[in-house]
PDB file of C-alpha atoms in Angstrom:
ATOM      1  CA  UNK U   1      73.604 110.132 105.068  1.00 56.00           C
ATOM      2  CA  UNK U   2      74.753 110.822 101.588  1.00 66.00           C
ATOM      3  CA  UNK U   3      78.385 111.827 100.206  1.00 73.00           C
ATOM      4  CA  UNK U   4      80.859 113.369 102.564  1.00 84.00           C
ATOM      5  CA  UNK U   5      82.971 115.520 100.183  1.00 88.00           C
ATOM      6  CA  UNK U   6      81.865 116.156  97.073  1.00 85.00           C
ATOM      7  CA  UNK U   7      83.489 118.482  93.936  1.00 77.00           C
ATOM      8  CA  UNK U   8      82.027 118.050  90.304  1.00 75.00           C
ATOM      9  CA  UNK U   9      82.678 120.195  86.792  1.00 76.00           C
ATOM     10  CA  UNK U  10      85.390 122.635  88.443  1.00 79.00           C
ATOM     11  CA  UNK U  11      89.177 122.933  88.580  1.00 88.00           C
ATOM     12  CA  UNK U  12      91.823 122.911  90.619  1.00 92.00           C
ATOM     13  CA  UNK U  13      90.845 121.146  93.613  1.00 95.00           C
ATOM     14  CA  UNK U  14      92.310 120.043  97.043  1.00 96.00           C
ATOM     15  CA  UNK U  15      91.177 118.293  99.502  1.00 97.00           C
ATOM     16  CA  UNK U  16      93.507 117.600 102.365  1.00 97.00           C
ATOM     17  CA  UNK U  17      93.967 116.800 106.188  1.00 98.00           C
ATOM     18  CA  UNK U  18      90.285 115.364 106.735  1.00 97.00           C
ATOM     19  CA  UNK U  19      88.423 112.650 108.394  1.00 97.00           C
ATOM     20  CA  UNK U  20      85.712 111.451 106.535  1.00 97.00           C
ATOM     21  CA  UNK U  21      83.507 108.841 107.516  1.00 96.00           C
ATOM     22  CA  UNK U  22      80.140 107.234 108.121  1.00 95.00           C
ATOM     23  CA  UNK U  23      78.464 108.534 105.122  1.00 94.00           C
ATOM     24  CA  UNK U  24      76.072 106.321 103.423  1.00 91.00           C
ATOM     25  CA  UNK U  25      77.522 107.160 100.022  1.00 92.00           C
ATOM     26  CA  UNK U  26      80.986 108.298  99.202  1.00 94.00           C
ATOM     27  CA  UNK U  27      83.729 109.764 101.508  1.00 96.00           C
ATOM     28  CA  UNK U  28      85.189 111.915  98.445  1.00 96.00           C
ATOM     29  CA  UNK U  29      83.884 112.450  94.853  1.00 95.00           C
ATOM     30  CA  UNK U  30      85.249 114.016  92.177  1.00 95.00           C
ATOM     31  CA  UNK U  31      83.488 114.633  88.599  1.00 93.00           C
ATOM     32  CA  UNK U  32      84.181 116.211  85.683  1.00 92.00           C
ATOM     33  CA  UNK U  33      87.149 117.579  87.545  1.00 94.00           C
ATOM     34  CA  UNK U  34      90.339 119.019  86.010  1.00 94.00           C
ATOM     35  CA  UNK U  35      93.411 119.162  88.392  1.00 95.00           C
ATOM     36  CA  UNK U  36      92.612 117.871  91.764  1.00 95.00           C
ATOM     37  CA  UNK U  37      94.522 116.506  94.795  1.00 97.00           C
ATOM     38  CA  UNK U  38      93.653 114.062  97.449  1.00 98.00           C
ATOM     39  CA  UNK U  39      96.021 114.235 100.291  1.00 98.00           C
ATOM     40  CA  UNK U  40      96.713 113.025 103.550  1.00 98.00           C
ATOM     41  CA  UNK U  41      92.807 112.149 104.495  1.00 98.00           C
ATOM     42  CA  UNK U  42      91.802 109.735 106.785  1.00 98.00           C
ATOM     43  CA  UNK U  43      88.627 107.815 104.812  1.00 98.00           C
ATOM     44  CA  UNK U  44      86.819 105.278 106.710  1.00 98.00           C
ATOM     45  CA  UNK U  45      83.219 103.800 107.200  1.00 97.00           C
ATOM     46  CA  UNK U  46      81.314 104.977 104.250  1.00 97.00           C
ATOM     47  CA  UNK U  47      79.926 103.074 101.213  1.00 96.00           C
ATOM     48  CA  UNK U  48      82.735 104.228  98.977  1.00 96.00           C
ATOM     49  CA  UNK U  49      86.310 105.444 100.420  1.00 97.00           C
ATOM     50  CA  UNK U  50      87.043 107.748  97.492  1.00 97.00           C
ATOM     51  CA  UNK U  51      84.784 107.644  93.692  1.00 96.00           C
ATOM     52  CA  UNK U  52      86.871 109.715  90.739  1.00 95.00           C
ATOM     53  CA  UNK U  53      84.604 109.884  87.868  1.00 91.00           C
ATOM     54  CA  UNK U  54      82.458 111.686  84.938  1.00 86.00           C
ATOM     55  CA  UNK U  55      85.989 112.774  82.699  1.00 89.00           C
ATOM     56  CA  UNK U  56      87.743 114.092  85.376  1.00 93.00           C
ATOM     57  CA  UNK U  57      91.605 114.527  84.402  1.00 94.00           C
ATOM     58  CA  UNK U  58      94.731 115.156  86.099  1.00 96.00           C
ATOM     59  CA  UNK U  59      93.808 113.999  89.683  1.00 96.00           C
ATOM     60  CA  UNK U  60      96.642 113.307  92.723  1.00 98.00           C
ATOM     61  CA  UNK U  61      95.779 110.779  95.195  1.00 98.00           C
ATOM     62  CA  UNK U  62      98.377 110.129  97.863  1.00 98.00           C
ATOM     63  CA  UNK U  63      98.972 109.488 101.479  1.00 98.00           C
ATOM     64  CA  UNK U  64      95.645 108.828 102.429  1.00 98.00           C
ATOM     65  CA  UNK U  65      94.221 106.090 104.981  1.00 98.00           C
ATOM     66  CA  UNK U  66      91.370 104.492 103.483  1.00 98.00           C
ATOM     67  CA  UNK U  67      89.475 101.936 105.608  1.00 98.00           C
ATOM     68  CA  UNK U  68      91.610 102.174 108.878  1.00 98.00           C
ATOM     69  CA  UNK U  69      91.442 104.181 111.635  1.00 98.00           C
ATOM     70  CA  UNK U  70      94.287 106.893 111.755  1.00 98.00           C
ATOM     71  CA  UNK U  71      96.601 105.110 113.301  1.00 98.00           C
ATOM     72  CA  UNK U  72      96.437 103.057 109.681  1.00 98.00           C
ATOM     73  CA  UNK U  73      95.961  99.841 111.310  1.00 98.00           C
ATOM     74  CA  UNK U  74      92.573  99.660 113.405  1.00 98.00           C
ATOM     75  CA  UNK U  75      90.047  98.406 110.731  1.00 98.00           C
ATOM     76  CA  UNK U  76      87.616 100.424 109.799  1.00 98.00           C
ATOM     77  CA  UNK U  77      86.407  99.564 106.101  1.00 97.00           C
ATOM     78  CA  UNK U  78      84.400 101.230 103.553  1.00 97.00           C
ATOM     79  CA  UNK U  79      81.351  98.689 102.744  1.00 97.00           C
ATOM     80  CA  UNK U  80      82.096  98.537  99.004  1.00 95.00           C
ATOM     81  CA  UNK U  81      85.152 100.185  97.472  1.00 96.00           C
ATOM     82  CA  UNK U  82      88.059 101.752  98.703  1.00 97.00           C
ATOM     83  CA  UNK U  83      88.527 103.405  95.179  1.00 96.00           C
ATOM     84  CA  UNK U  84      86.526 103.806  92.445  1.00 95.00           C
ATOM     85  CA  UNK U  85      88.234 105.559  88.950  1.00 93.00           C
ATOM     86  CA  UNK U  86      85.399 105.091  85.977  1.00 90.00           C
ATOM     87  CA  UNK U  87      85.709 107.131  82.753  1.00 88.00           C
ATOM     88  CA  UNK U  88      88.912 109.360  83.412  1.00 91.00           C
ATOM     89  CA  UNK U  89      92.013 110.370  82.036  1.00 91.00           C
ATOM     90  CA  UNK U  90      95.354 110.836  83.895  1.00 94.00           C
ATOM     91  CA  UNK U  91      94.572 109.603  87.617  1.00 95.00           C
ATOM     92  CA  UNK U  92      97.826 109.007  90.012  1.00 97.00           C
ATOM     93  CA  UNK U  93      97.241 107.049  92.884  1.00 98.00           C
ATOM     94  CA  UNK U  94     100.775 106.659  94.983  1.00 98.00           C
ATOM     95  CA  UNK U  95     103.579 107.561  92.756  1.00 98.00           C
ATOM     96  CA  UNK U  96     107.455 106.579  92.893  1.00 97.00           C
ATOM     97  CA  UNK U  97     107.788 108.643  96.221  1.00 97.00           C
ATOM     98  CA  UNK U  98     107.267 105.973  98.800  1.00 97.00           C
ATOM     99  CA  UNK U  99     105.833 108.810 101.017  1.00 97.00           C
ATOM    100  CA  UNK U 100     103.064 108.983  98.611  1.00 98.00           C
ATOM    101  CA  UNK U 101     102.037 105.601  99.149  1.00 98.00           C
ATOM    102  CA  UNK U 102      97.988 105.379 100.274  1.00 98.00           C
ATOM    103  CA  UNK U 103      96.781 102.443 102.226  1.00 98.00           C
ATOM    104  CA  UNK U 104      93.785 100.930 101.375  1.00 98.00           C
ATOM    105  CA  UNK U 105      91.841  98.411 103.144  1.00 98.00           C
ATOM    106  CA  UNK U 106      89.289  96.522 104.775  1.00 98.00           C
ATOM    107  CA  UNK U 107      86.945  96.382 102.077  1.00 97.00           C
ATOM    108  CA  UNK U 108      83.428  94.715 101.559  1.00 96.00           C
ATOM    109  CA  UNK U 109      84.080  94.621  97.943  1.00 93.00           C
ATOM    110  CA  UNK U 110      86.940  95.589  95.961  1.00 94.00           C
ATOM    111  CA  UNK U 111      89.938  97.813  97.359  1.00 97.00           C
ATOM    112  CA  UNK U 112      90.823  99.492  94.307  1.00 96.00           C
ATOM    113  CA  UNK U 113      88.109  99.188  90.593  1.00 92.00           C
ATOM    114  CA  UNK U 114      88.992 100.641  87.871  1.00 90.00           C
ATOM    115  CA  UNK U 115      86.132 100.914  85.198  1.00 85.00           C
ATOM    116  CA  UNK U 116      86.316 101.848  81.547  1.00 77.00           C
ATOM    117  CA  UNK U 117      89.170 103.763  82.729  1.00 78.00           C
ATOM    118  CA  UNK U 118      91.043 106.084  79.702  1.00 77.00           C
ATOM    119  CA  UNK U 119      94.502 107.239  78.888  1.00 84.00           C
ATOM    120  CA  UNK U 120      97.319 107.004  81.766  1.00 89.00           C
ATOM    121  CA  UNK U 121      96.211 105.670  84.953  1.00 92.00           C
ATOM    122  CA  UNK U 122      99.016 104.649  87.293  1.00 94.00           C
ATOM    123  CA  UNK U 123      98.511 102.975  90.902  1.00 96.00           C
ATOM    124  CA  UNK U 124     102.175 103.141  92.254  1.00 98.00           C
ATOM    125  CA  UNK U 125     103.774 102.104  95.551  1.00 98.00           C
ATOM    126  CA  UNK U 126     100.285 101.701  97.748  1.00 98.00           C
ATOM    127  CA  UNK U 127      99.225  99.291 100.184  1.00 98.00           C
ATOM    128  CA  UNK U 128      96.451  97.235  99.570  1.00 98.00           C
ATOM    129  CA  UNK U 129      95.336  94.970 102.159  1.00 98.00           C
ATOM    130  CA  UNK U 130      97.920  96.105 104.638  1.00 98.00           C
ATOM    131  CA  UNK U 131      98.527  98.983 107.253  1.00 98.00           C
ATOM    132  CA  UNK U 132     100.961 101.364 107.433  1.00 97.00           C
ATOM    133  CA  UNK U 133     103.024  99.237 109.904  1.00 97.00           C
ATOM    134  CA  UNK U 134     103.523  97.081 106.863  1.00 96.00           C
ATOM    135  CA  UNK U 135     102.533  94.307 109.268  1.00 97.00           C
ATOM    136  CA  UNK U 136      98.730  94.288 110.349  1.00 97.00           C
ATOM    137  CA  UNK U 137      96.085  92.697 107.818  1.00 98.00           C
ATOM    138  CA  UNK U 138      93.659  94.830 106.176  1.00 98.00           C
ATOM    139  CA  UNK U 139      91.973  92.196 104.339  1.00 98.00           C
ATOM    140  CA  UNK U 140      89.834  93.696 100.922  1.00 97.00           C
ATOM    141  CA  UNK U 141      87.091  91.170 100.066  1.00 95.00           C
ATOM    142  CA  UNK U 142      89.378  91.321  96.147  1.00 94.00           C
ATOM    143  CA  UNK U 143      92.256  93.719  96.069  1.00 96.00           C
ATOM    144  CA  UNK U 144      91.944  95.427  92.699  1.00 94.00           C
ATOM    145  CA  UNK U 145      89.774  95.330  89.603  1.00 89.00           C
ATOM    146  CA  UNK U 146      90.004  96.371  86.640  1.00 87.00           C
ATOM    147  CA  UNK U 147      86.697  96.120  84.001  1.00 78.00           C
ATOM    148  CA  UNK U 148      87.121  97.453  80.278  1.00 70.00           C
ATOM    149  CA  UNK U 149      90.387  99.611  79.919  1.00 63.00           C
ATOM    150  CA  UNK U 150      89.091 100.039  76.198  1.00 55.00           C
ATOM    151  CA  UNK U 151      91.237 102.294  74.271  1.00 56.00           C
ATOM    152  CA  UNK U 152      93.672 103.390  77.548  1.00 66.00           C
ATOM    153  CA  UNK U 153      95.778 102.306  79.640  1.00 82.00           C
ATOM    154  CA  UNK U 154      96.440 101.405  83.237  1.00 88.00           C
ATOM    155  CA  UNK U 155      99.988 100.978  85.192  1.00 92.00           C
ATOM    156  CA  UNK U 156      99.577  98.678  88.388  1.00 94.00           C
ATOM    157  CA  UNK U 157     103.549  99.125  89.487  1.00 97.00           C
ATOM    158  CA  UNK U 158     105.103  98.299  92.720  1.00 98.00           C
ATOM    159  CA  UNK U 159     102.257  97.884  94.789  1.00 98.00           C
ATOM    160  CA  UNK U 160     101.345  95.304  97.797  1.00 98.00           C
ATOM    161  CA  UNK U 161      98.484  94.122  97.158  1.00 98.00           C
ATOM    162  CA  UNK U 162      98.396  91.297  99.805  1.00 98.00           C
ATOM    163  CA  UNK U 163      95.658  89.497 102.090  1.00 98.00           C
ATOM    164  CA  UNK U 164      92.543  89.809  99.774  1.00 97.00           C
ATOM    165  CA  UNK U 165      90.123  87.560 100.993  1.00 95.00           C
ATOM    166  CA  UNK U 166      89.575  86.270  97.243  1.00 92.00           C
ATOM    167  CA  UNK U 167      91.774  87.394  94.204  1.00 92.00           C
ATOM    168  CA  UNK U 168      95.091  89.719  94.271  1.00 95.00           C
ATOM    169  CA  UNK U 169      93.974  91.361  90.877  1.00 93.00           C
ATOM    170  CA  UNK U 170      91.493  90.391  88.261  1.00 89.00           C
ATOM    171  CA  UNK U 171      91.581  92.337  85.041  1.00 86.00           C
ATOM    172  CA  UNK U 172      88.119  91.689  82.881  1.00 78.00           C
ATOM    173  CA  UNK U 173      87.314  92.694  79.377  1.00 59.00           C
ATOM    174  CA  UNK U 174      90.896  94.681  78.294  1.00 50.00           C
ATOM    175  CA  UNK U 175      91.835  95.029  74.948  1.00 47.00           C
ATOM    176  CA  UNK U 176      95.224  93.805  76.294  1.00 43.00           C
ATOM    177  CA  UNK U 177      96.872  92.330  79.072  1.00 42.00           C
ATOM    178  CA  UNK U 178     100.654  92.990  79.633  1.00 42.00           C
ATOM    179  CA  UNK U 179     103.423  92.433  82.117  1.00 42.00           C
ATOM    180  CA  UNK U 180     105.286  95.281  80.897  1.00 39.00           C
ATOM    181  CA  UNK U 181     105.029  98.672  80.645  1.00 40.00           C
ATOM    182  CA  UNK U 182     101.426  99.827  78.843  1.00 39.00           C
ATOM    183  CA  UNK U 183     100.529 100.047  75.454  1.00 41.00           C
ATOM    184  CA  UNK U 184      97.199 101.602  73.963  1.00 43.00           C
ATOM    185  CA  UNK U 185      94.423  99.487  75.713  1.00 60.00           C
ATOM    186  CA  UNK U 186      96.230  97.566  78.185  1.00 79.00           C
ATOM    187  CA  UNK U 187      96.846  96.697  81.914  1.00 85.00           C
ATOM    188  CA  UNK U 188     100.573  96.518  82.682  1.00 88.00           C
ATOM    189  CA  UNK U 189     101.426  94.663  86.169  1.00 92.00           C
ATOM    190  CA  UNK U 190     105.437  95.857  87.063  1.00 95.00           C
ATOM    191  CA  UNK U 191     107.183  94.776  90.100  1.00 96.00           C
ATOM    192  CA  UNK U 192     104.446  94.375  92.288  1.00 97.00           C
ATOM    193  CA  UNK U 193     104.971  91.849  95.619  1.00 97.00           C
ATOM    194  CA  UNK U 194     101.122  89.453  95.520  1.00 97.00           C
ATOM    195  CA  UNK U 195     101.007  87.415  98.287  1.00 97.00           C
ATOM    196  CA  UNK U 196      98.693  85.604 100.769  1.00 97.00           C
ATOM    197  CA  UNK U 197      95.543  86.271  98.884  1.00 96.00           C
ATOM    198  CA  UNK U 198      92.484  83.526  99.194  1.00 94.00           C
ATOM    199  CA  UNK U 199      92.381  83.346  95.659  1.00 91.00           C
ATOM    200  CA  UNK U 200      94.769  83.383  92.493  1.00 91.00           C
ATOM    201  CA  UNK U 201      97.144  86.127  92.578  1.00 94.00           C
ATOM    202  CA  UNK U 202      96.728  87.414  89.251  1.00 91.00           C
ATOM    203  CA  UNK U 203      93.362  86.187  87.610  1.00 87.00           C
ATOM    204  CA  UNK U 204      92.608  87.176  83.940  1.00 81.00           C
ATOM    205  CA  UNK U 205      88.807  86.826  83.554  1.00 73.00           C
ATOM    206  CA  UNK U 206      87.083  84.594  80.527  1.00 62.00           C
ATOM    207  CA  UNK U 207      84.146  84.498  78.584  1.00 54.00           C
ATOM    208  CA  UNK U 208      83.970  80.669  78.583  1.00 53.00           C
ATOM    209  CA  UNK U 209      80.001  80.082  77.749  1.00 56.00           C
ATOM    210  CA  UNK U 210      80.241  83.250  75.007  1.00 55.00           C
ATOM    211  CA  UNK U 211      77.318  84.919  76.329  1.00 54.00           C
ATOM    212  CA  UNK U 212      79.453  88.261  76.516  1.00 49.00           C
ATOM    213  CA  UNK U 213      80.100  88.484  80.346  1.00 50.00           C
ATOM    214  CA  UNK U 214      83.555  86.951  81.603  1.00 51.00           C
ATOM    215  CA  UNK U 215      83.291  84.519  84.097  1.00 56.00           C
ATOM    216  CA  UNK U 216      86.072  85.583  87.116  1.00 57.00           C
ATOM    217  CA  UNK U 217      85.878  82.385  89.398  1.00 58.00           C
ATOM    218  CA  UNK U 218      87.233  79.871  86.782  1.00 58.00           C
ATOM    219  CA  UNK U 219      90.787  79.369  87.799  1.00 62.00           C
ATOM    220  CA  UNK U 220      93.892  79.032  86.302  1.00 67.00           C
ATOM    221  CA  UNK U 221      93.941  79.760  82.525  1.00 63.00           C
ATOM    222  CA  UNK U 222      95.104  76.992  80.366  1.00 64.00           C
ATOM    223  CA  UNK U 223      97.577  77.703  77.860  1.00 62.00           C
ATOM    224  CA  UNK U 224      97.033  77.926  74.489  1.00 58.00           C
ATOM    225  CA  UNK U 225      99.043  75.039  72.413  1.00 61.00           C
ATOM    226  CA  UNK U 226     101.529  76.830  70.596  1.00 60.00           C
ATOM    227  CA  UNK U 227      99.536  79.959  71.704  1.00 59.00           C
ATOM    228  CA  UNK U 228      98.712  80.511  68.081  1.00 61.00           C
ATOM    229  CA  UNK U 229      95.231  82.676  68.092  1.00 58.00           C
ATOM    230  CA  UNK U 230      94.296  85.906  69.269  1.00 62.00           C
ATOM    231  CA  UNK U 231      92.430  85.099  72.124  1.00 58.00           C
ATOM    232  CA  UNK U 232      93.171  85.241  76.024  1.00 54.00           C
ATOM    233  CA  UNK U 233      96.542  83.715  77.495  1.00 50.00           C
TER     234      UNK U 233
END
């Protein structure tokens, strides 16, 4: 089976109230979309929960279940991602409304990637790796990803991103890496509670053997002495 929703080079769209699942591609895709909103959908079993791509702009994602049953605790993952936001501008997922918060879990891969992502990405207030009991494990194989925020930036605030079977976060090839609020080309982690992950918590991938790809399962960055060059950490 292929995708289960799919909306590409139109405007204003919503998509709300649905159970998607078992589709051998994605539950939801949106691309080359301006103004869209995914609400209150239950997204479980497919390849991909929900893929937001191609330049699409101004796109709402809240209170969704991705990778549990309804009931937001009975696993039911999506084999690969439970988000995927690649080359787009202005994607909220959650927002400072904790009724907006999505839950997202149960992963094969990554729970949330975010790839070559452009200006003003926010994930606010969701739950990543855990159910909407704030209790049961929903354990993503990594909780979030983020590859190449170029010239952007991305806002990871408030979030639990808990019980990843490997790393919290890992952020890979940014221009920047902040803990505080984003500037041009960076990934700002704010307030967010990390916890009980396999792996590091926060894990800021190197190019070590300078062959251009950075290598994630290295560990602990050492610091720099005096931390007087340019490079990472």
């Amino acid at each position: 089976m292929g995708k289960g929703i799919s909306g590409g080079i139109s405007n204003d769209i919503t998509i709300t109230k649905n159970s998607i699942h078992d589709n051998g591609e994605q539950g939801i895709a949106l691309g080359e979309v301006d103004n869209g909103l995914i609400s209150q959908n239950n997204i479980y079993n497919n390849d991909m929960g929900v893929v937001v791509w191609g330049s699409s702009t101004n796109i709402s994602v809240i209170k969704n279940i991705i990778g549990f049953l309804a009931d937001g605790i009975t696993p039911a993952g999506n084999a690969s991602f439970g988000m995927f936001i690649v080359d787009s501008d202005h994607i909220h997922v959650g927002s400072s409304n904790n009724a907006d918060r999505n839950y997202i879990g149960n992963t094969g891969f990554v729970g949330v990637l975010l790839n070559n992502t452009g200006t003003d990405i926010t994930l606010i207030k969701n739950n990543i790796g855990i159910g909407s009991d704030d209790a049961t494990a929903g354990p993503n194989a990594l909780g979030i990803l983020s590859v190449n925020a170029g010239s952007g930036n991305a806002l990871i605030q408030e979030n639990r991103i808990v019980n990843s079977i490997s790393d919290g976060v890992v952020i890979e090839n940014s221009s920047a890496f902040a803990l505080i609020p984003p500037t041009s080309g960076s990934v700002s982690l704010v307030n967010n509670n990390i916890s009980n992950n396999g792996g590091l918590g926060i894990n800021i991938a190197q190019d070590l053997d300078s062959d251009g790809i950075p290598e994630i399962d290295v560990g602990p960055n050492l610091n720099d002495i005096s931390d007087s060059d340019t490079g990472p950490n």
